[in-house]
Amino acid sequence: MRKVLVANRGEIARRIIRTCKRLGIETVAVYSEADADLPYVREADEAVLIGPSQVAQSYLQADTIIDEAKRLGVDAIHPGYGLLSENAGFARKTAEAGLVFIGPDATVIEKMGDKIEARRTMQQAGVPVVPGTENGVTSLEEAVAEAENIGYPIMLKASAGGGGIGMVRCENEQALTQQFNSVKNRAKAYFGDDLVFLEKFLPEARHIEVQIFGDDQGNVIHLFERNCSVQRRNQKVIEESPSPELPEDVRQELCEAAVRAGKAVGYQNAGTVEFIVDQSNRFYFLEMNTRLQVEHPVTEEVTGLDLVEWQLKVASGEPVPGQEEISAAGHAIEYRIYAEDPVTFFPSPGTLERLQWGEGARIDSGYEEGNAVTPYYDPMIAKVIIKGESREEILRQSREFFASAAIEGVKTNIPLFRMFLEAEAFTAGNYSTATLGKWLENMKEEQNS
Amino acid sequence: MKELKATMAGTVLNVLVAEGQAIEAGQAVCTLESMKMEIPVEAEVSGKVESVQVEIGAFVNEGDTLLTFSE
């Protein structure tokens, strides 16, 4: 592999370019009009303008991107995360153009992108799934009947959904009745497919995922787990590895189940198997993400591996290491810094007039001081990754880091991290996906009383 | 005739009101998607929708007129 086109933007494009540079692989960046001044465009060996600012007219233009890749003589396309990364059509077209798609086979992307199909596949492979409907529900009557069987609260989800979009929690029949058409319409608008299904909502559960890696010789290994339970709007805000408060035998079973899931679909390259873990440490398959994840750095920090390097190696036909060669040491936490109001989560686009980070962290950011965070894309400004020998040590380092970090020009969620790092809800380590929301509610009540 | 303007740039996900419809202050009239977040746009005052200026799927910039209404 001599030359790679990165079909993505911002921090992940920059991250991929960094590893390619280290390995002596040439890079091509693609960018929209809004992103012309971002560092990744400058850092790539070549850069191509692919269209206006809106993703639909630029980063989602599969044919344009593949044409540019062919014109510039690249060997492979790295899709990053989001955008076209889980678009089976793009993977297929890339392969048909005689280029290597750095990710799994298009058929696997398709299978896992259909959440109903994914659940079915995992059940057949002996991986437990969240109780829910076997198939999609097409009418409200059917949904109400199924919800009675499953028991409230339930999650109403778009089968083609992802990224925290297209799912709503319903506490009772009234809520389900109110939400049913809106979720269907939203699924149609976002994902072009209005099929929805129901899953039992497990309260106070944790979201724990396992990083897997497969090669073209049928080997699948795991790189341990990440706890991603600190969420807002069903999206992750803090991720850590190893997961606190997880018994060693459960960790082992989770990792083995993830490998089983990967083998069941003939998985190649980097993937993530997401599980919901309930209060009794029973776990259930949630979904599989067929790409590199935003939170991959915490796994890199504890295993000492460069996941992008392994993606390139596997895509070039190299086998993955043996499971016994993979070990994890220490602890790592990632904080996602968003351009948003820290309490309402309302996005806050603008220019980064000041971008000052503290010491002692790995910063993966697509921006530099002076860049604009525009309303066209995800509001993430940076990922702050802090590692150490123990969790306590990291929490201390994190407090110091955020005490001296300063961003001006946009609102950020740094104040939220400053406070959350003092809260026992987080520092004790036994948090669930409900923790951040509850803690914020309590805080608002205290402020109002 | 008054105008309801977009407070931030985004894509119109849906329009919840029609021309001629009475609206109340605080009522959601349309939903915008910006930075991967759905943002409901609410009527600031009560009145009647005179014209809807946007279509689903359209991209609006901050300050663009979404609809006109009379109080």
Tab-separated table of C-alpha atoms in Angstrom, chain A residues 30-445:
chain	number	residue	atom	x	y	z
A	30	VAL	CA	-10.816	15.386	0.450
A	31	TYR	CA	-12.456	18.538	1.741
A	32	SER	CA	-15.564	20.678	1.398
A	33	GLU	CA	-15.632	24.450	1.015
A	34	ALA	CA	-16.230	24.879	4.765
A	35	ASP	CA	-13.186	22.785	5.655
A	36	ALA	CA	-10.593	24.344	3.320
A	37	ASP	CA	-8.613	25.875	6.214
A	38	LEU	CA	-8.512	22.843	8.483
A	39	PRO	CA	-5.119	21.325	9.368
A	40	TYR	CA	-5.798	17.888	7.854
A	41	VAL	CA	-6.100	19.430	4.377
A	42	ARG	CA	-2.638	20.907	4.746
A	43	GLU	CA	-1.111	17.828	6.368
A	44	ALA	CA	-2.063	15.410	3.589
A	45	ASP	CA	0.311	15.047	0.626
A	46	GLU	CA	-2.497	16.007	-1.744
A	47	ALA	CA	-5.927	17.535	-1.155
A	48	VAL	CA	-9.002	17.688	-3.367
A	49	LEU	CA	-12.014	19.974	-3.049
A	50	ILE	CA	-15.061	17.732	-3.473
A	51	GLY	CA	-17.957	20.134	-3.114
A	52	PRO	CA	-19.937	22.618	-1.053
A	53	SER	CA	-20.250	22.524	2.725
A	54	GLN	CA	-23.297	20.302	3.168
A	55	VAL	CA	-22.276	16.657	3.593
A	56	ALA	CA	-24.813	15.477	1.038
A	57	GLN	CA	-23.058	17.558	-1.619
A	58	SER	CA	-19.489	16.762	-0.578
A	59	TYR	CA	-18.453	14.009	1.840
A	60	LEU	CA	-21.376	11.779	0.887
A	61	GLN	CA	-20.658	12.022	-2.850
A	62	ALA	CA	-19.384	8.455	-3.201
A	63	ASP	CA	-18.860	8.578	-6.981
A	64	THR	CA	-16.930	11.853	-6.885
A	65	ILE	CA	-14.652	10.510	-4.164
A	66	ILE	CA	-13.980	7.250	-6.005
A	67	ASP	CA	-13.325	9.124	-9.278
A	68	GLU	CA	-10.762	11.316	-7.518
A	69	ALA	CA	-9.158	8.243	-5.944
A	70	LYS	CA	-8.744	6.657	-9.375
A	71	ARG	CA	-7.506	9.881	-10.949
A	72	LEU	CA	-4.852	10.288	-8.258
A	73	GLY	CA	-3.737	6.663	-8.398
A	74	VAL	CA	-4.444	5.649	-4.806
A	75	ASP	CA	-4.380	2.019	-3.697
A	76	ALA	CA	-6.967	2.231	-0.949
A	77	ILE	CA	-9.706	4.367	0.609
A	78	HIS	CA	-10.010	4.804	4.375
A	79	PRO	CA	-13.567	5.872	5.251
A	80	GLY	CA	-12.906	6.930	8.883
A	81	TYR	CA	-16.091	6.936	11.013
A	82	GLY	CA	-19.513	8.408	10.236
A	83	LEU	CA	-20.126	9.761	6.706
A	84	LEU	CA	-19.646	6.895	4.210
A	85	SER	CA	-17.876	4.520	6.614
A	86	GLU	CA	-20.880	2.220	7.051
A	87	ASN	CA	-22.296	2.697	3.583
A	88	ALA	CA	-22.230	-0.721	1.914
A	89	GLY	CA	-22.747	0.818	-1.523
A	90	PHE	CA	-19.608	2.889	-1.113
A	91	ALA	CA	-17.580	-0.125	0.016
A	92	ARG	CA	-18.877	-2.099	-2.957
A	93	LYS	CA	-18.152	0.668	-5.476
A	94	THR	CA	-14.665	1.121	-4.046
A	95	ALA	CA	-13.910	-2.573	-4.561
A	96	GLU	CA	-15.462	-2.516	-8.045
A	97	ALA	CA	-13.163	0.382	-8.952
A	98	GLY	CA	-10.240	-1.942	-8.168
A	99	LEU	CA	-9.377	-0.126	-4.930
A	100	VAL	CA	-9.053	-1.522	-1.414
A	101	PHE	CA	-11.772	-0.452	1.012
A	102	ILE	CA	-10.183	-0.255	4.462
A	103	GLY	CA	-12.913	-2.019	6.380
A	104	PRO	CA	-15.001	-5.174	6.227
A	105	ASP	CA	-16.725	-6.589	3.168
A	106	ALA	CA	-19.787	-4.722	1.836
A	107	THR	CA	-22.051	-7.674	2.609
A	108	VAL	CA	-21.001	-7.587	6.277
A	109	ILE	CA	-21.600	-3.819	6.461
A	110	GLU	CA	-25.061	-4.377	4.997
A	111	LYS	CA	-25.898	-7.205	7.365
A	112	MET	CA	-24.817	-5.313	10.495
A	113	GLY	CA	-26.305	-2.013	9.324
A	114	ASP	CA	-29.718	-3.642	9.394
A	115	LYS	CA	-30.249	-3.833	13.165
A	116	ILE	CA	-32.986	-6.471	12.895
A	117	GLU	CA	-30.811	-8.679	10.689
A	118	ALA	CA	-27.870	-8.139	13.051
A	119	ARG	CA	-29.918	-9.282	16.061
A	120	ARG	CA	-31.000	-12.395	14.171
A	121	THR	CA	-27.426	-13.212	13.120
A	122	MET	CA	-26.159	-12.878	16.687
A	123	GLN	CA	-28.929	-15.027	18.142
A	124	GLN	CA	-27.968	-17.759	15.687
A	125	ALA	CA	-24.335	-17.404	16.750
A	126	GLY	CA	-25.277	-17.931	20.392
A	127	VAL	CA	-24.732	-14.320	21.433
A	128	PRO	CA	-27.503	-13.073	23.757
A	129	VAL	CA	-29.529	-10.135	22.364
A	130	VAL	CA	-31.688	-7.551	24.135
A	131	PRO	CA	-35.275	-8.903	24.367
A	132	GLY	CA	-37.280	-7.398	21.515
A	133	THR	CA	-39.158	-8.014	18.299
A	134	GLU	CA	-37.905	-10.680	15.889
A	135	ASN	CA	-38.846	-8.552	12.886
A	136	GLY	CA	-39.795	-4.961	12.209
A	137	VAL	CA	-43.156	-3.626	13.344
A	138	THR	CA	-45.112	-2.054	10.509
A	139	SER	CA	-48.228	-0.736	12.240
A	140	LEU	CA	-48.967	1.006	15.520
A	141	GLU	CA	-51.378	-1.827	16.500
A	142	GLU	CA	-48.595	-4.352	16.029
A	143	ALA	CA	-46.157	-2.169	17.999
A	144	VAL	CA	-48.592	-1.827	20.899
A	145	ALA	CA	-49.211	-5.587	20.996
A	146	GLU	CA	-45.478	-6.370	20.857
A	147	ALA	CA	-44.710	-3.783	23.553
A	148	GLU	CA	-47.253	-5.477	25.845
A	149	ASN	CA	-45.343	-8.745	25.386
A	150	ILE	CA	-41.939	-7.210	25.993
A	151	GLY	CA	-43.041	-4.944	28.840
A	152	TYR	CA	-42.455	-1.192	29.218
A	153	PRO	CA	-40.260	0.807	29.121
A	154	ILE	CA	-39.244	-0.034	25.559
A	155	MET	CA	-36.926	1.502	22.990
A	156	LEU	CA	-38.472	2.221	19.612
A	157	LYS	CA	-35.651	2.055	17.074
A	158	ALA	CA	-35.052	2.548	13.375
A	159	SER	CA	-33.639	-0.659	11.897
A	160	ALA	CA	-31.306	1.350	9.678
A	161	GLY	CA	-30.492	3.850	12.433
A	162	GLY	CA	-27.294	4.650	14.225
A	163	GLY	CA	-25.293	7.323	15.971
A	164	GLY	CA	-27.927	7.830	18.630
A	165	ILE	CA	-30.395	9.072	16.027
A	166	GLY	CA	-33.682	7.333	15.333
A	167	MET	CA	-34.345	5.837	18.749
A	168	VAL	CA	-36.824	6.899	21.391
A	169	ARG	CA	-37.593	5.509	24.827
A	170	CYS	CA	-41.290	4.939	25.484
A	171	GLU	CA	-42.499	4.558	29.074
A	172	ASN	CA	-46.031	3.454	28.204
A	173	GLU	CA	-48.560	2.889	25.429
A	174	GLN	CA	-49.425	6.583	25.256
A	175	ALA	CA	-45.791	7.502	24.587
A	176	LEU	CA	-45.449	4.756	21.991
A	177	THR	CA	-48.597	5.979	20.236
A	178	GLN	CA	-47.263	9.522	20.209
A	179	GLN	CA	-43.795	8.574	18.964
A	180	PHE	CA	-44.486	5.794	16.490
A	181	ASN	CA	-45.034	7.821	13.329
A	182	SER	CA	-42.455	10.437	14.193
A	183	VAL	CA	-39.697	7.810	14.589
A	184	LYS	CA	-40.809	6.150	11.335
A	185	ASN	CA	-40.733	9.468	9.471
A	186	ARG	CA	-37.386	10.370	10.944
A	187	ALA	CA	-35.958	6.981	9.978
A	188	LYS	CA	-37.163	7.575	6.426
A	189	ALA	CA	-35.686	11.078	6.330
A	190	TYR	CA	-32.317	10.125	7.829
A	191	PHE	CA	-31.717	6.593	6.645
A	192	GLY	CA	-34.047	6.190	3.672
A	193	ASP	CA	-35.775	3.262	5.381
A	194	ASP	CA	-38.772	3.588	7.708
A	195	LEU	CA	-38.601	0.103	9.217
A	196	VAL	CA	-38.708	0.227	13.030
A	197	PHE	CA	-38.495	-2.397	15.782
A	198	LEU	CA	-38.823	-2.613	19.548
A	199	GLU	CA	-36.308	-3.523	22.215
A	200	LYS	CA	-36.735	-3.765	25.953
A	201	PHE	CA	-35.207	-0.759	27.699
A	202	LEU	CA	-32.922	-1.943	30.461
A	203	PRO	CA	-32.753	0.702	33.201
A	204	GLU	CA	-29.491	1.537	34.970
A	205	ALA	CA	-27.589	-0.544	32.421
A	206	ARG	CA	-24.085	0.035	31.174
A	207	HIS	CA	-22.973	0.388	27.585
A	208	ILE	CA	-19.830	-1.704	27.220
A	209	GLU	CA	-18.277	-2.466	23.856
A	210	VAL	CA	-15.491	-4.738	22.685
A	211	GLN	CA	-12.926	-3.845	20.025
A	212	ILE	CA	-12.402	-6.690	17.595
A	213	PHE	CA	-10.078	-7.177	14.644
A	214	GLY	CA	-10.390	-9.748	11.882
A	215	ASP	CA	-8.187	-10.682	8.936
A	216	ASP	CA	-8.791	-12.306	5.555
A	217	GLN	CA	-7.645	-15.689	6.876
A	218	GLY	CA	-10.645	-16.015	9.171
A	219	ASN	CA	-8.912	-15.012	12.419
A	220	VAL	CA	-10.782	-12.724	14.787
A	221	ILE	CA	-9.247	-11.343	17.992
A	222	HIS	CA	-10.429	-8.880	20.630
A	223	LEU	CA	-8.584	-5.883	22.064
A	224	PHE	CA	-10.558	-5.783	25.323
A	225	GLU	CA	-13.451	-3.531	26.215
A	226	ARG	CA	-14.452	0.105	26.614
A	227	ASN	CA	-17.128	1.453	28.932
A	228	CYS	CA	-19.108	4.159	27.092
A	229	SER	CA	-21.968	4.662	29.546
A	230	VAL	CA	-21.539	8.399	30.069
A	231	GLN	CA	-23.913	9.641	27.392
A	232	ARG	CA	-26.051	12.573	26.442
A	233	ARG	CA	-28.803	12.336	23.799
A	234	ASN	CA	-27.875	8.640	23.363
A	235	GLN	CA	-24.385	9.700	22.311
A	236	LYS	CA	-21.153	8.990	24.135
A	237	VAL	CA	-19.307	11.755	25.972
A	238	ILE	CA	-16.743	9.863	28.068
A	239	GLU	CA	-15.245	6.445	27.323
A	240	GLU	CA	-12.792	4.412	29.351
A	241	SER	CA	-10.827	1.197	29.297
A	242	PRO	CA	-10.799	-1.035	31.231
A	243	SER	CA	-14.382	-0.723	32.417
A	244	PRO	CA	-14.573	-0.046	36.160
A	245	GLU	CA	-16.796	-2.313	38.272
A	246	LEU	CA	-16.749	-5.204	35.806
A	247	PRO	CA	-15.850	-8.626	37.255
A	248	GLU	CA	-12.955	-10.300	35.460
A	249	ASP	CA	-14.986	-13.360	34.455
A	250	VAL	CA	-17.705	-11.176	32.904
A	251	ARG	CA	-15.059	-9.195	31.027
A	252	GLN	CA	-13.668	-12.445	29.645
A	253	GLU	CA	-17.135	-13.675	28.608
A	254	LEU	CA	-17.927	-10.343	26.935
A	255	CYS	CA	-14.718	-10.427	24.926
A	256	GLU	CA	-15.290	-14.051	23.912
A	257	ALA	CA	-18.877	-13.263	22.854
A	258	ALA	CA	-17.579	-10.379	20.722
A	259	VAL	CA	-15.096	-12.667	18.979
A	260	ARG	CA	-17.904	-15.185	18.399
A	261	ALA	CA	-19.985	-12.364	16.888
A	262	GLY	CA	-17.103	-11.372	14.603
A	263	LYS	CA	-16.506	-14.947	13.457
A	264	ALA	CA	-20.223	-15.429	12.801
A	265	VAL	CA	-20.127	-12.797	10.073
A	266	GLY	CA	-16.587	-13.453	8.791
A	267	TYR	CA	-15.471	-10.078	10.080
A	268	GLN	CA	-12.426	-8.368	8.627
A	269	ASN	CA	-10.595	-5.255	9.815
A	270	ALA	CA	-11.526	-3.150	12.863
A	271	GLY	CA	-14.995	-3.491	14.329
A	272	THR	CA	-16.842	-2.931	17.574
A	273	VAL	CA	-19.432	-5.123	19.216
A	274	GLU	CA	-21.662	-3.116	21.532
A	275	PHE	CA	-23.355	-4.709	24.529
A	276	ILE	CA	-25.789	-3.578	27.183
A	277	VAL	CA	-24.774	-4.908	30.609
A	278	ASP	CA	-27.480	-4.944	33.269
A	279	GLN	CA	-27.140	-4.535	37.043
A	280	SER	CA	-26.615	-8.283	37.501
A	281	ASN	CA	-23.796	-8.245	34.937
A	282	ARG	CA	-25.895	-10.086	32.365
A	283	PHE	CA	-25.011	-8.800	28.929
A	284	TYR	CA	-26.883	-8.509	25.647
A	285	PHE	CA	-25.762	-7.713	22.110
A	286	LEU	CA	-26.875	-4.249	21.035
A	287	GLU	CA	-25.245	-3.633	17.667
A	288	MET	CA	-22.038	-4.006	15.748
A	289	ASN	CA	-20.209	-1.047	14.265
A	290	THR	CA	-18.298	-1.986	11.149
A	291	ARG	CA	-15.661	0.737	11.318
A	292	LEU	CA	-13.083	2.384	13.520
A	293	GLN	CA	-14.807	4.089	16.457
A	294	VAL	CA	-14.423	7.644	17.729
A	295	GLU	CA	-13.224	6.205	21.059
A	296	HIS	CA	-10.539	3.903	19.617
A	297	PRO	CA	-7.719	5.879	21.358
A	298	VAL	CA	-8.509	4.490	24.824
A	299	THR	CA	-7.871	1.009	23.434
A	300	GLU	CA	-4.648	2.227	21.816
A	301	GLU	CA	-3.471	3.699	25.117
A	302	VAL	CA	-3.978	0.500	27.127
A	303	THR	CA	-2.827	-2.011	24.482
A	304	GLY	CA	0.022	0.080	23.028
A	305	LEU	CA	-1.187	-0.699	19.488
A	306	ASP	CA	-1.891	1.758	16.674
A	307	LEU	CA	-5.323	0.683	15.419
A	308	VAL	CA	-5.075	2.613	12.156
A	309	GLU	CA	-1.770	0.869	11.421
A	310	TRP	CA	-3.461	-2.486	11.989
A	311	GLN	CA	-6.341	-1.451	9.735
A	312	LEU	CA	-3.837	-0.763	6.958
A	313	LYS	CA	-1.957	-4.019	7.591
A	314	VAL	CA	-5.087	-6.156	7.576
A	315	ALA	CA	-6.358	-4.401	4.441
A	316	SER	CA	-3.013	-5.301	2.806
A	317	GLY	CA	-3.602	-8.977	3.600
A	318	GLU	CA	-1.547	-9.340	6.779
A	319	PRO	CA	-2.849	-11.624	9.516
A	320	VAL	CA	-3.835	-10.214	12.911
A	321	PRO	CA	-1.582	-11.112	15.867
A	322	GLY	CA	-2.494	-14.100	18.015
A	323	GLN	CA	-4.870	-13.403	20.913
A	324	GLU	CA	-2.111	-14.313	23.391
A	325	GLU	CA	0.039	-11.485	21.993
A	326	ILE	CA	-2.552	-8.856	22.971
A	327	SER	CA	-2.312	-7.470	26.471
A	328	ALA	CA	-3.626	-4.383	28.217
A	329	ALA	CA	-1.966	-2.379	30.977
A	330	GLY	CA	-2.958	0.702	32.935
A	331	HIS	CA	-6.097	2.722	32.357
A	332	ALA	CA	-7.256	5.370	29.855
A	333	ILE	CA	-10.191	7.782	29.683
A	334	GLU	CA	-11.349	9.825	26.687
A	335	TYR	CA	-13.415	13.004	26.974
A	336	ARG	CA	-15.185	14.327	23.890
A	337	ILE	CA	-15.033	18.099	23.778
A	338	TYR	CA	-18.106	19.431	21.988
A	339	ALA	CA	-18.993	22.915	20.785
A	340	GLU	CA	-22.236	23.030	22.716
A	341	ASP	CA	-23.927	24.422	25.792
A	342	PRO	CA	-22.688	22.261	28.708
A	343	VAL	CA	-26.153	21.862	30.223
A	344	THR	CA	-28.705	22.068	27.391
A	345	PHE	CA	-26.355	20.434	24.823
A	346	PHE	CA	-27.549	22.998	22.293
A	347	PRO	CA	-24.889	23.266	19.549
A	348	SER	CA	-22.662	26.329	19.514
A	349	PRO	CA	-20.958	26.875	16.167
A	350	GLY	CA	-18.367	29.641	15.891
A	351	THR	CA	-14.702	30.480	15.539
A	352	LEU	CA	-12.160	29.040	17.983
A	353	GLU	CA	-10.653	32.367	19.016
A	354	ARG	CA	-8.666	30.659	21.721
A	355	LEU	CA	-7.763	26.995	21.957
A	356	GLN	CA	-5.568	26.284	24.950
A	357	TRP	CA	-5.129	22.773	26.292
A	358	GLY	CA	-3.682	21.671	29.584
A	359	GLU	CA	-0.706	19.371	30.018
A	360	GLY	CA	-0.479	15.627	30.213
A	361	ALA	CA	-3.042	14.453	27.664
A	362	ARG	CA	-3.211	13.103	24.133
A	363	ILE	CA	-5.276	15.551	22.101
A	364	ASP	CA	-6.858	14.305	18.886
A	365	SER	CA	-8.398	17.356	17.278
A	366	GLY	CA	-9.258	18.422	13.758
A	367	TYR	CA	-8.983	22.088	14.637
A	368	GLU	CA	-6.428	24.726	15.494
A	369	GLU	CA	-6.889	28.139	17.034
A	370	GLY	CA	-8.576	30.394	14.480
A	371	ASN	CA	-10.531	27.593	12.752
A	372	ALA	CA	-14.324	27.713	12.609
A	373	VAL	CA	-16.557	24.964	13.972
A	374	THR	CA	-19.293	25.152	11.340
A	375	PRO	CA	-22.933	24.051	11.644
A	376	TYR	CA	-22.618	21.504	8.837
A	377	TYR	CA	-20.885	18.764	10.802
A	378	ASP	CA	-20.675	17.042	14.142
A	379	PRO	CA	-19.897	19.536	16.964
A	380	MET	CA	-16.886	17.618	18.314
A	381	ILE	CA	-13.866	19.908	18.690
A	382	ALA	CA	-11.431	17.399	20.129
A	383	LYS	CA	-10.888	14.180	22.001
A	384	VAL	CA	-8.835	14.437	25.161
A	385	ILE	CA	-7.285	11.118	26.148
A	386	ILE	CA	-5.593	10.745	29.528
A	387	LYS	CA	-3.812	7.585	30.573
A	388	GLY	CA	-2.172	6.404	33.764
A	389	GLU	CA	-1.435	3.481	36.021
A	390	SER	CA	-4.739	3.688	37.877
A	391	ARG	CA	-8.157	5.284	37.478
A	392	GLU	CA	-7.615	7.501	40.548
A	393	GLU	CA	-4.434	8.867	39.028
A	394	ILE	CA	-6.249	9.669	35.781
A	395	LEU	CA	-9.092	11.428	37.575
A	396	ARG	CA	-6.543	13.618	39.329
A	397	GLN	CA	-4.734	14.351	36.048
A	398	SER	CA	-8.062	15.059	34.366
A	399	ARG	CA	-9.026	17.648	36.985
A	400	GLU	CA	-5.706	19.395	36.521
A	401	PHE	CA	-6.026	19.251	32.752
A	402	PHE	CA	-9.502	20.776	32.638
A	403	ALA	CA	-8.594	23.399	35.218
A	404	SER	CA	-6.117	24.904	32.769
A	405	ALA	CA	-7.885	24.193	29.455
A	406	ALA	CA	-9.482	27.262	27.907
A	407	ILE	CA	-11.517	27.571	24.722
A	408	GLU	CA	-13.022	30.852	23.614
A	409	GLY	CA	-15.315	31.726	20.726
A	410	VAL	CA	-17.738	28.829	21.181
A	411	LYS	CA	-19.432	27.311	24.211
A	412	THR	CA	-17.992	23.924	25.172
A	413	ASN	CA	-18.823	21.096	27.553
A	414	ILE	CA	-15.570	21.574	29.504
A	415	PRO	CA	-17.479	23.076	32.485
A	416	LEU	CA	-19.536	19.882	32.568
A	417	PHE	CA	-16.390	17.751	32.813
A	418	ARG	CA	-14.968	19.974	35.547
A	419	MET	CA	-18.064	19.386	37.649
A	420	PHE	CA	-18.612	15.761	36.714
A	421	LEU	CA	-15.033	14.935	37.743
A	422	GLU	CA	-15.948	16.053	41.274
A	423	ALA	CA	-19.140	13.979	41.344
A	424	GLU	CA	-19.190	10.648	43.083
A	425	ALA	CA	-21.617	9.526	40.380
A	426	PHE	CA	-18.592	9.334	38.092
A	427	THR	CA	-15.569	9.009	40.363
A	428	ALA	CA	-16.932	5.885	42.103
A	429	GLY	CA	-16.942	4.140	38.729
A	430	ASN	CA	-20.294	2.372	39.052
A	431	TYR	CA	-22.184	4.579	36.603
A	432	SER	CA	-24.834	3.665	34.032
A	433	THR	CA	-26.196	5.289	30.870
A	434	ALA	CA	-28.708	7.132	33.095
A	435	THR	CA	-26.076	8.654	35.405
A	436	LEU	CA	-25.157	11.822	33.542
A	437	GLY	CA	-28.791	12.784	32.919
A	438	LYS	CA	-29.812	12.173	36.529
A	439	TRP	CA	-26.840	14.054	37.881
A	440	LEU	CA	-27.644	17.050	35.662
A	441	GLU	CA	-31.275	16.983	36.785
A	442	ASN	CA	-30.203	17.020	40.446
A	443	MET	CA	-27.826	19.859	39.775
A	444	LYS	CA	-30.533	21.962	38.114
A	445	GLU	CA	-32.885	21.306	41.037
